[in-house]
Amino acid sequence: MVMPRNSVPRDARIGTDPFRPLHAGPPLSSSESDLVGFASPEGFDPVLRAFLHQAADLLCDWIGHASERMPLPPVRRQPDIAPSLHGAGMQGLLSDLQLVMEGAYQPSHPGALAHLDPPPLTASIAAELVCAGLNNNLLAEELSPGLTQLEQQLCRWFAARLGLPATAGGVLASGGTLSNLMALVVGREQIDPSSRQQGVVVCSRDAHVSLLKSVRILGLGDQALLQLPVDADGCLCVEALEAALRRLEDEGRPCLAVVATAGTTVRGAIDPLKAVASLCRRYGVWMHVDAAIGGVFALVPSLAGPLEGIAAADSLTLNPQKLLGITKASSLLLLRHGSLLKQAFSTGLPYMDQPSGDHHGGEVGLQGTRPAEVLKLWLGLRQLGERGIESILRNALDRCDRLCRNLDDERLLLYRGSLHLVAFRPLALSGEARTQWSIDTRQRLFEHHFMLSRPLYDRGPCLKAVLGNPHTTVAHLDHLADLINASVI
Ligand SMILES: *Cc1c(COP(=O)(O)O)cnc(C)c1O
């Protein structure tokens, strides 16, 4: 191993144990005590290295023992919350971290199938660590020169892969809720300012709750979200959409946006994007596609079929955190005309010089200071490669097919779309009996180390499995199907 020159042995400055609490030993000058938690800028810092190595060992151990434990810890101890008077040394901090790990949800357990929260990719974990070390700020180009450019370029790469035109651009956001909100803000900018307060957002009944939050934040009120029926497959009814758009036009109420969902949260249904696009064009309405779940499938031509029409979107949300293993948070908002983001959000940012590139990262969205979330997305995709991306998606679909094939469809009603998730409930039960089944079955599955979720759908609770966990084997799936089938005998 090569040790960098000018390595300053930390111990020489602050005693033999660099991690001892500040009150021990001879008094420190204030400048030294200020330095205790910071790595030396004058050479390779062995303290930083020791801390990172030991924290990394704890993490590797936590992930490496995932399958022996449970998706959710049976008991949880909380570490002390408040900082102690003199601060803690490394061993104390590591044991704090250990406690937090022991009480955490474990996405790498093969039975963790409840939500769209898969295990993290190794490159994504490493990139997140480096991101913290760089501590750059996507607010402004001068605080993140290379990373600002990386974000802009990666957004353009995504846009091109999804078939958006060369005018497209985008921005990363800390979650799909923010991406959806920003899309609706841009959509609102496109309508006559005098009628914005009457604006309506149209989506299906199965659309994500973030749209309800968005209309509230936009000051429009809950009734501004017009939720239309879905068909038997969970897809937005095109006839209902057409009728709604006609009625809004007759009433002179502006539609800020039609939101088509590409991958609904409970069953992974994809709204008919082509038909929605042609109605949006006919009525001159902004088309947002909430592809938080399904968008990644459009990256792979052989899997993109159900997403046909996605390239007609004016704006589009896509969450790589939900399936590809990019660590949280990782969401993108893409726009057909990227410059509209700046029009909607820029303030001139008077504390900063003009950027040399397209824009400051804080001028094209809601967030100001934000981390370089692009790093873990970019490095994760680089690690996977085209083949890796395709195999994650294909295997998730295959696992879902396998589970569904084995479920007893004489006794269970399955709610599926064309993605890797499925919700289900007993055909014969309703009301209280259905609720009790969902509680008891979820508990019984927990006892067998499977974690499913219990969403409300179609007038009552269901159970839902998301098959995005690459550690789930055929044997796990078959065991899971047996347990579920046994719950309805
Ligand atoms: C998860 C989800 C979102 C919101 O994403 P967050 O990252 O949780 O904010 C939006 N739309 C759909 C369809 C989703 O499933």
Coordinates of C-alpha atoms and ligand atoms in Angstrom, one line a residue, residues 116 174-178 180 208 210 261 263-265 290 292-293 317 319 321-322 331, ligand 1:
L116 CA -40.1 -0.6 -3.4
S174 CA -34.6 13.8 -3.2
G175 CA -37.6 11.5 -4.0
G176 CA -40.4 11.2 -6.5
T177 CA -42.7 13.3 -4.4
L178 CA -40.5 16.3 -5.1
N180 CA -43.9 15.3 -9.1
H208 CA -49.7 8.3 -6.0
S210 CA -47.7 12.8 -3.7
T261 CA -48.9 6.7 -13.9
G263 CA -46.4 1.7 -12.6
T264 CA -49.0 2.3 -9.9
T265 CA -47.9 1.9 -6.3
D290 CA -45.3 9.6 -13.0
A292 CA -41.4 6.6 -10.5
I293 CA -41.7 2.8 -10.6
T317 CA -40.6 11.3 -12.9
N319 CA -37.0 6.8 -9.3
Q321 CA -34.0 4.1 -6.0
K322 CA -37.1 1.9 -6.3
S331 CA -35.3 10.5 -8.3
Ligands
LIG1 C1 -43.0 6.0 -4.7 C2 -43.8 6.8 -5.7 C3 -43.7 8.2 -5.7 C4 -43.0 9.0 -4.7 O1 -41.7 8.8 -4.6 P1 -40.9 9.1 -3.2 O2 -39.5 8.9 -3.7 O3 -41.4 8.1 -2.2 O4 -41.2 10.5 -2.9 C5 -44.4 8.8 -6.7 N1 -45.1 8.1 -7.6 C6 -45.3 6.7 -7.5 C7 -46.1 6.0 -8.5 C8 -44.6 6.0 -6.6 O5 -44.7 4.7 -6.4

